[in-house]
Coordinates of C-alpha atoms and ligand atoms in Angstrom, one line a residue:
M1 CA 85.2 78.9 76.0
E2 CA 84.4 74.6 75.5
P3 CA 80.6 74.2 74.2
A4 CA 78.6 72.8 77.0
V5 CA 77.9 69.0 76.0
F6 CA 75.9 66.9 78.2
G7 CA 76.1 63.4 79.1
R8 CA 71.8 62.0 79.7
C9 CA 72.6 59.3 81.6
V10 CA 69.7 56.5 81.7
F11 CA 69.2 54.0 84.3
K12 CA 65.6 51.9 84.5
D13 CA 63.2 54.5 84.1
K14 CA 64.8 57.9 85.3
T15 CA 67.3 59.9 83.3
V16 CA 69.6 62.4 84.4
S17 CA 71.9 64.9 82.3
I18 CA 75.5 65.1 83.7
P19 CA 77.8 67.9 82.0
L20 CA 80.9 67.0 80.3
Q21 CA 83.8 68.7 79.4
S22 CA 87.4 67.7 77.7
D23 CA 89.0 67.1 81.5
S24 CA 86.5 65.3 83.0
T25 CA 87.4 61.4 84.2
L26 CA 85.4 58.6 84.9
M27 CA 85.1 58.5 89.3
F28 CA 84.4 61.8 87.8
L29 CA 81.0 60.6 86.2
C30 CA 80.6 57.4 87.8
S31 CA 80.2 59.8 91.6
N32 CA 77.7 61.8 89.8
I33 CA 75.9 58.7 88.6
C34 CA 75.9 57.0 92.1
S35 CA 74.9 60.5 93.9
R36 CA 71.8 60.5 91.9
F37 CA 70.5 57.3 91.5
N38 CA 71.4 56.0 95.5
E39 CA 70.4 51.9 94.1
L40 CA 74.3 52.3 92.5
E41 CA 77.3 51.9 93.8
V42 CA 81.0 52.2 92.2
G43 CA 82.1 49.1 90.7
A44 CA 78.8 47.3 90.5
F45 CA 77.1 49.0 87.5
E46 CA 78.8 49.2 83.8
M47 CA 78.1 52.0 81.4
T48 CA 77.8 52.4 77.4
Y49 CA 76.7 54.6 75.0
L50 CA 76.4 54.0 71.2
V51 CA 78.2 54.3 68.3
P52 CA 76.4 54.5 64.5
D53 CA 77.1 50.9 63.0
H54 CA 79.1 49.9 66.0
P55 CA 77.7 47.4 68.9
P56 CA 77.9 50.2 72.3
C57 CA 81.4 51.0 73.0
V58 CA 81.8 50.9 77.3
L59 CA 83.4 53.6 78.8
E60 CA 86.0 52.0 81.7
T61 CA 88.3 53.7 81.6
D62 CA 90.0 58.1 81.8
L63 CA 90.6 57.4 77.6
D64 CA 87.1 55.8 77.0
V65 CA 85.7 59.3 78.6
R66 CA 87.6 61.3 76.6
V67 CA 87.2 59.1 73.3
M68 CA 83.6 60.3 73.5
Y69 CA 83.8 63.4 74.4
L70 CA 86.5 63.7 71.6
S71 CA 84.1 61.6 68.6
L72 CA 81.5 64.3 69.6
M73 CA 83.2 67.2 69.0
N74 CA 84.0 65.6 65.7
E75 CA 80.0 65.5 64.5
E76 CA 79.5 68.4 66.6
K77 CA 76.8 67.0 68.8
Y78 CA 76.1 67.6 72.1
T79 CA 74.7 64.9 73.6
V80 CA 75.6 61.5 74.4
T81 CA 73.1 58.8 76.2
I82 CA 74.8 56.7 78.5
T83 CA 72.8 53.7 78.9
I84 CA 73.9 52.1 82.8
A85 CA 73.3 48.3 83.4
I86 CA 74.3 47.0 86.6
K87 CA 77.5 44.1 86.3
E88 CA 75.8 40.7 85.4
F89 CA 77.8 37.5 86.7
L90 CA 75.4 34.9 85.9
F91 CA 75.7 32.4 83.7
P92 CA 72.5 30.6 84.6
E93 CA 72.8 28.6 80.8
K94 CA 72.9 24.6 81.0
Q95 CA 75.8 24.0 78.7
N96 CA 76.2 20.3 76.8
G97 CA 74.0 18.5 79.2
V98 CA 76.1 19.8 81.9
D99 CA 74.4 20.8 84.7
D100 CA 73.9 22.7 88.3
V101 CA 76.9 25.3 86.1
F102 CA 76.3 29.5 88.8
C103 CA 79.8 29.9 88.1
G104 CA 80.7 33.9 89.9
D105 CA 82.7 34.8 87.5
G106 CA 82.2 32.6 85.2
N107 CA 85.3 30.8 85.9
M108 CA 86.5 27.1 85.8
H109 CA 83.5 25.7 87.7
N110 CA 84.6 24.8 91.3
A111 CA 82.9 23.2 93.8
E112 CA 82.9 26.9 97.1
D113 CA 81.2 29.1 93.8
D114 CA 79.4 26.5 92.8
F115 CA 76.6 28.6 94.7
I116 CA 77.5 32.0 93.7
G117 CA 75.1 33.5 91.7
K118 CA 74.1 36.9 89.9
Y119 CA 75.0 38.7 93.0
A120 CA 78.5 38.3 93.8
A121 CA 80.6 41.2 95.2
P122 CA 82.0 42.9 92.5
S123 CA 85.3 42.1 91.6
G124 CA 88.2 43.6 94.1
H125 CA 84.8 43.5 96.6
T126 CA 84.5 41.5 100.1
Y127 CA 81.8 41.7 101.7
L128 CA 81.6 40.9 105.6
S129 CA 79.2 38.0 105.0
Q130 CA 81.7 36.3 103.9
A131 CA 82.7 34.9 107.2
W132 CA 78.3 33.6 107.5
K133 CA 80.1 30.5 105.1
S134 CA 82.2 28.7 108.2
Y135 CA 78.7 29.0 110.2
I136 CA 77.9 25.2 110.2
N137 CA 80.5 23.5 110.2
H138 CA 80.7 20.1 111.1
V139 CA 79.7 17.2 114.2
G140 CA 79.5 18.4 117.2
Q141 CA 79.9 22.1 116.9
K142 CA 79.5 24.0 119.4
F143 CA 76.8 27.5 120.0
I144 CA 77.0 28.7 123.8
G145 CA 74.2 30.7 123.2
G146 CA 72.1 28.0 123.5
V147 CA 69.2 27.9 120.7
I148 CA 68.9 31.4 119.5
E149 CA 72.6 31.2 118.9
F150 CA 72.5 28.2 115.9
R151 CA 68.8 29.8 114.4
E152 CA 71.0 33.1 114.1
K153 CA 73.7 30.9 112.8
L154 CA 72.1 28.5 110.3
C155 CA 70.1 31.6 108.4
K156 CA 73.5 33.5 108.3
Y157 CA 74.8 30.0 106.6
A158 CA 71.8 29.9 104.3
I159 CA 71.8 33.6 103.1
E160 CA 75.6 32.9 101.9
K161 CA 75.3 29.7 100.8
G162 CA 72.1 31.0 98.5
F163 CA 69.6 28.1 100.0
K164 CA 66.5 28.6 101.7
V165 CA 66.3 26.4 105.4
R166 CA 63.4 24.4 106.4
Y167 CA 62.4 22.9 109.8
L168 CA 60.9 19.9 110.1
K169 CA 61.8 21.1 114.5
N170 CA 62.1 24.2 115.9
E171 CA 62.6 23.8 119.8
K172 CA 63.7 25.3 122.2
E173 CA 65.7 21.7 123.1
R174 CA 65.4 20.7 119.2
V175 CA 65.8 22.1 115.9
I176 CA 65.9 19.7 112.8
A177 CA 66.3 21.2 109.6
Q178 CA 66.5 20.8 105.4
C179 CA 67.0 23.0 102.4
S180 CA 63.3 24.0 101.5
K181 CA 64.5 21.6 98.2
K182 CA 64.1 18.8 99.2
V183 CA 60.8 17.9 98.1
S184 CA 61.3 19.3 94.9
D185 CA 65.0 18.4 93.5
G186 CA 65.2 15.4 96.7
C187 CA 68.2 17.5 98.5
S188 CA 69.8 16.0 101.3
W189 CA 71.3 19.0 102.6
R190 CA 70.5 18.7 106.8
V191 CA 71.2 19.6 109.9
H192 CA 70.5 18.0 113.3
A193 CA 71.4 20.5 116.7
S194 CA 70.1 19.9 120.5
L195 CA 70.3 20.5 123.4
C196 CA 73.2 19.4 126.3
P197 CA 70.4 19.8 129.2
T198 CA 74.2 19.9 131.6
N199 CA 76.0 22.8 129.5
G200 CA 72.6 24.6 128.3
F201 CA 75.2 24.6 125.4
F202 CA 73.9 23.1 121.4
Y203 CA 75.4 21.1 119.8
I204 CA 75.0 19.7 116.1
R205 CA 74.6 16.4 117.0
S206 CA 74.3 15.2 113.2
L207 CA 75.0 17.1 109.8
N208 CA 74.8 16.5 105.8
N209 CA 76.5 19.7 104.7
E210 CA 76.7 19.0 100.7
H211 CA 73.7 19.7 98.5
T212 CA 71.9 17.9 95.4
C213 CA 70.1 20.3 94.4
K214 CA 70.5 22.8 91.2
G215 CA 70.8 26.9 91.0
R216 CA 71.4 28.2 94.6
I217 CA 71.8 31.8 93.7
R218 CA 73.4 34.1 97.2
E219 CA 70.3 36.8 96.7
R220 CA 70.5 39.7 97.5
T221 CA 67.7 39.8 99.6
S222 CA 66.0 36.7 101.7
S223 CA 63.2 36.1 103.7
M224 CA 65.9 34.8 106.0
M225 CA 66.8 38.1 106.5
S226 CA 64.6 38.6 109.4
S227 CA 65.1 41.6 111.6
K228 CA 67.1 39.4 114.9
I229 CA 69.3 38.7 112.4
V230 CA 70.4 42.7 111.4
S231 CA 70.8 43.3 115.0
S232 CA 73.2 40.3 115.4
V233 CA 74.8 42.6 113.7
L234 CA 74.7 45.9 114.5
V235 CA 75.1 44.7 118.1
D236 CA 79.1 45.6 118.2
Q237 CA 77.6 48.9 115.9
I238 CA 75.4 50.5 118.1
Q239 CA 77.5 51.4 120.8
S240 CA 79.6 53.6 119.0
T241 CA 76.9 55.1 116.2
P242 CA 73.6 55.4 118.7
L243 CA 72.1 57.5 116.8
I244 CA 72.7 56.1 113.1
K245 CA 69.3 56.2 111.4
P246 CA 68.1 53.0 109.9
I247 CA 68.4 54.9 106.1
E248 CA 72.1 54.6 106.6
I249 CA 71.8 51.0 108.1
V250 CA 69.6 49.9 104.9
K251 CA 73.3 51.2 103.1
D252 CA 75.8 49.8 105.0
F253 CA 74.3 46.6 104.6
K254 CA 73.9 47.1 100.3
K255 CA 77.6 48.1 100.8
N256 CA 79.0 46.0 103.1
Y257 CA 77.1 42.5 103.3
G258 CA 75.2 43.0 99.7
L259 CA 72.3 42.2 100.9
D260 CA 68.7 44.9 100.6
I261 CA 67.0 44.7 103.8
S262 CA 63.3 46.7 104.1
Y263 CA 63.1 49.9 106.5
H264 CA 61.4 48.2 108.5
N265 CA 63.8 45.6 109.8
A266 CA 66.7 47.7 109.9
W267 CA 64.8 50.2 112.0
Y268 CA 62.7 46.9 114.6
G269 CA 66.7 45.1 113.9
K270 CA 68.2 48.6 115.8
E271 CA 65.6 49.3 118.7
L272 CA 66.5 45.2 119.5
A273 CA 70.4 45.6 118.9
K274 CA 70.0 48.6 121.2
K275 CA 68.0 47.1 123.8
K276 CA 70.3 44.1 123.4
V277 CA 73.3 46.6 124.5
H278 CA 71.4 49.0 126.5
G279 CA 68.7 46.8 128.4
D280 CA 64.6 47.7 127.8
E281 CA 63.3 51.5 128.0
S282 CA 60.4 50.4 129.7
L283 CA 61.7 48.0 132.3
S284 CA 64.0 50.4 133.5
Y285 CA 61.3 52.7 133.8
K286 CA 59.7 50.1 135.2
H287 CA 62.5 49.7 137.9
L288 CA 63.0 53.3 139.6
A289 CA 60.6 52.9 142.1
W290 CA 62.6 50.4 143.1
Y291 CA 65.8 52.6 142.5
V292 CA 64.7 56.0 144.6
G293 CA 64.0 53.4 147.9
A294 CA 67.8 51.2 147.1
V295 CA 69.2 55.3 146.7
L296 CA 67.5 56.8 150.2
S297 CA 68.1 53.7 152.0
S298 CA 72.1 52.2 150.5
N299 CA 72.7 56.6 150.7
P300 CA 70.9 58.7 153.4
G301 CA 70.4 62.3 152.4
S302 CA 69.9 62.2 149.2
R303 CA 66.8 64.1 147.6
C304 CA 64.8 61.2 145.2
I305 CA 61.7 61.6 143.8
L306 CA 60.1 59.9 141.5
D307 CA 56.6 61.8 141.3
C308 CA 53.6 59.6 138.5
D309 CA 50.3 59.9 137.9
P310 CA 48.3 58.5 141.3
E311 CA 45.5 57.4 138.8
S312 CA 47.4 55.5 135.9
S313 CA 50.8 55.2 137.5
R314 CA 52.0 57.1 134.6
F315 CA 56.0 58.4 134.8
K316 CA 55.6 61.8 135.2
R317 CA 59.0 63.0 137.0
F318 CA 62.0 62.0 138.8
F319 CA 64.6 64.5 140.6
I320 CA 67.8 63.5 142.1
S321 CA 70.9 64.9 144.5
F322 CA 72.8 62.5 145.9
H323 CA 73.7 63.1 149.7
A324 CA 77.1 63.8 148.9
C325 CA 76.6 66.5 146.0
I326 CA 74.6 68.8 148.0
E327 CA 76.9 68.6 151.2
G328 CA 79.9 69.6 148.4
F329 CA 77.6 72.2 147.1
R330 CA 78.6 74.1 150.1
F331 CA 82.4 74.4 149.8
C332 CA 81.8 75.7 145.6
R333 CA 81.2 79.2 144.1
P334 CA 77.9 79.8 144.8
L335 CA 76.7 79.9 140.7
L336 CA 74.3 77.7 139.7
F337 CA 74.0 77.0 135.5
L338 CA 70.6 75.7 134.8
D339 CA 70.5 73.6 131.3
G340 CA 67.9 70.9 129.7
T341 CA 68.1 68.2 126.7
F342 CA 65.8 66.7 124.5
I343 CA 65.4 62.9 125.5
K344 CA 65.5 61.2 122.0
N345 CA 64.3 57.4 123.1
K346 CA 60.6 56.4 122.7
Y347 CA 59.5 58.2 125.2
K348 CA 61.2 61.3 125.2
G349 CA 61.5 64.0 127.7
H350 CA 63.7 66.5 128.9
L351 CA 67.0 65.8 131.0
L352 CA 66.7 68.9 132.9
A353 CA 70.5 69.3 135.0
A354 CA 72.1 72.0 138.1
T355 CA 75.9 72.3 137.5
G356 CA 77.4 74.3 139.7
K357 CA 81.4 75.3 139.7
K358 CA 84.3 74.1 141.9
G359 CA 87.2 76.5 143.2
N360 CA 89.6 75.0 140.8
Q361 CA 86.8 75.9 137.7
G362 CA 85.9 72.4 137.3
M363 CA 82.2 71.2 137.2
Y364 CA 80.2 70.1 140.1
P365 CA 77.1 67.7 139.2
L366 CA 75.1 68.9 141.8
A367 CA 70.8 67.8 140.9
F368 CA 69.4 66.1 137.5
A369 CA 65.9 65.0 136.5
V370 CA 63.7 63.3 134.1
V371 CA 61.1 65.3 133.4
D372 CA 58.1 64.9 130.6
S373 CA 57.2 68.5 129.8
Ligands
LIG401 ZN1 69.8 22.4 98.7

């Protein structure tokens, strides 16, 4: 029987022991580490262990893991300390008088990679925010969604390009923004966009898209990453996964966009996205009185009852059964199934349904109700 060997994995101030065997693989080690340290992702960190009288030994392949195991056996040791570190992509020092060097991976300096800093995507992995780079592009560029679309795209562009925007004018009809390093570095980046009153679109009127400031870094956290930006990303997703949890949104942003967002931003961003897709919940309750009148006048014979608290006008319950459903039920089997479920929106309550059964075994909706408890 193999002796028990443990790798003590150390990251920041936390240590986790992982059992090792002669056939343990690198993927086994990585996936165990990622499951215990939530902030780590496979491929985004490196592991080293100490060998006496040598620089730290790296763990990059299955062979490295096997060699580590065998050397422990040779020395009759049963524990090894594995140090975990986030991979660094930053080369911040000025070289030979050349400043403004922030190459993504230490390759040749080129204008496009100029800004990429220490939080560039791990090699082989492209973040979905890559497209944000082209959101501010040329003079005459059109934004059909008006100032809202322009502001949103400007923020995403700045996040991806690694700089902060300072607004000189931020109005519904006109936005003028410059790089936040205009004062400190004299950066000349500047955009001016305004509304075309005839069609309601926003157009870029002038743009200087060249930065003369130093040290632009695409960071994981950005003050411009507001819940509005989160919601704009979530809008397409919320229809297919309406029950996604804020903590899953935080993880998705980290994995797919390389951005750290707060729980609050994720929660509020989701609420905003839901509002955009499904409409405002409070407004829907407000429209119920109108809806009852509309059903009763346009669909005579229906039962539609809205019950509110007489003093506070607060919603209590709502019942609806359409005329056609009432008529059709006479031809159903003499059975009525009653069921209820919790409503998981902000206002809670229960959804009750009365369902019949047709002659051909199908379900027949008769009535439903929303009640407060
Ligand atoms: Zn700048």
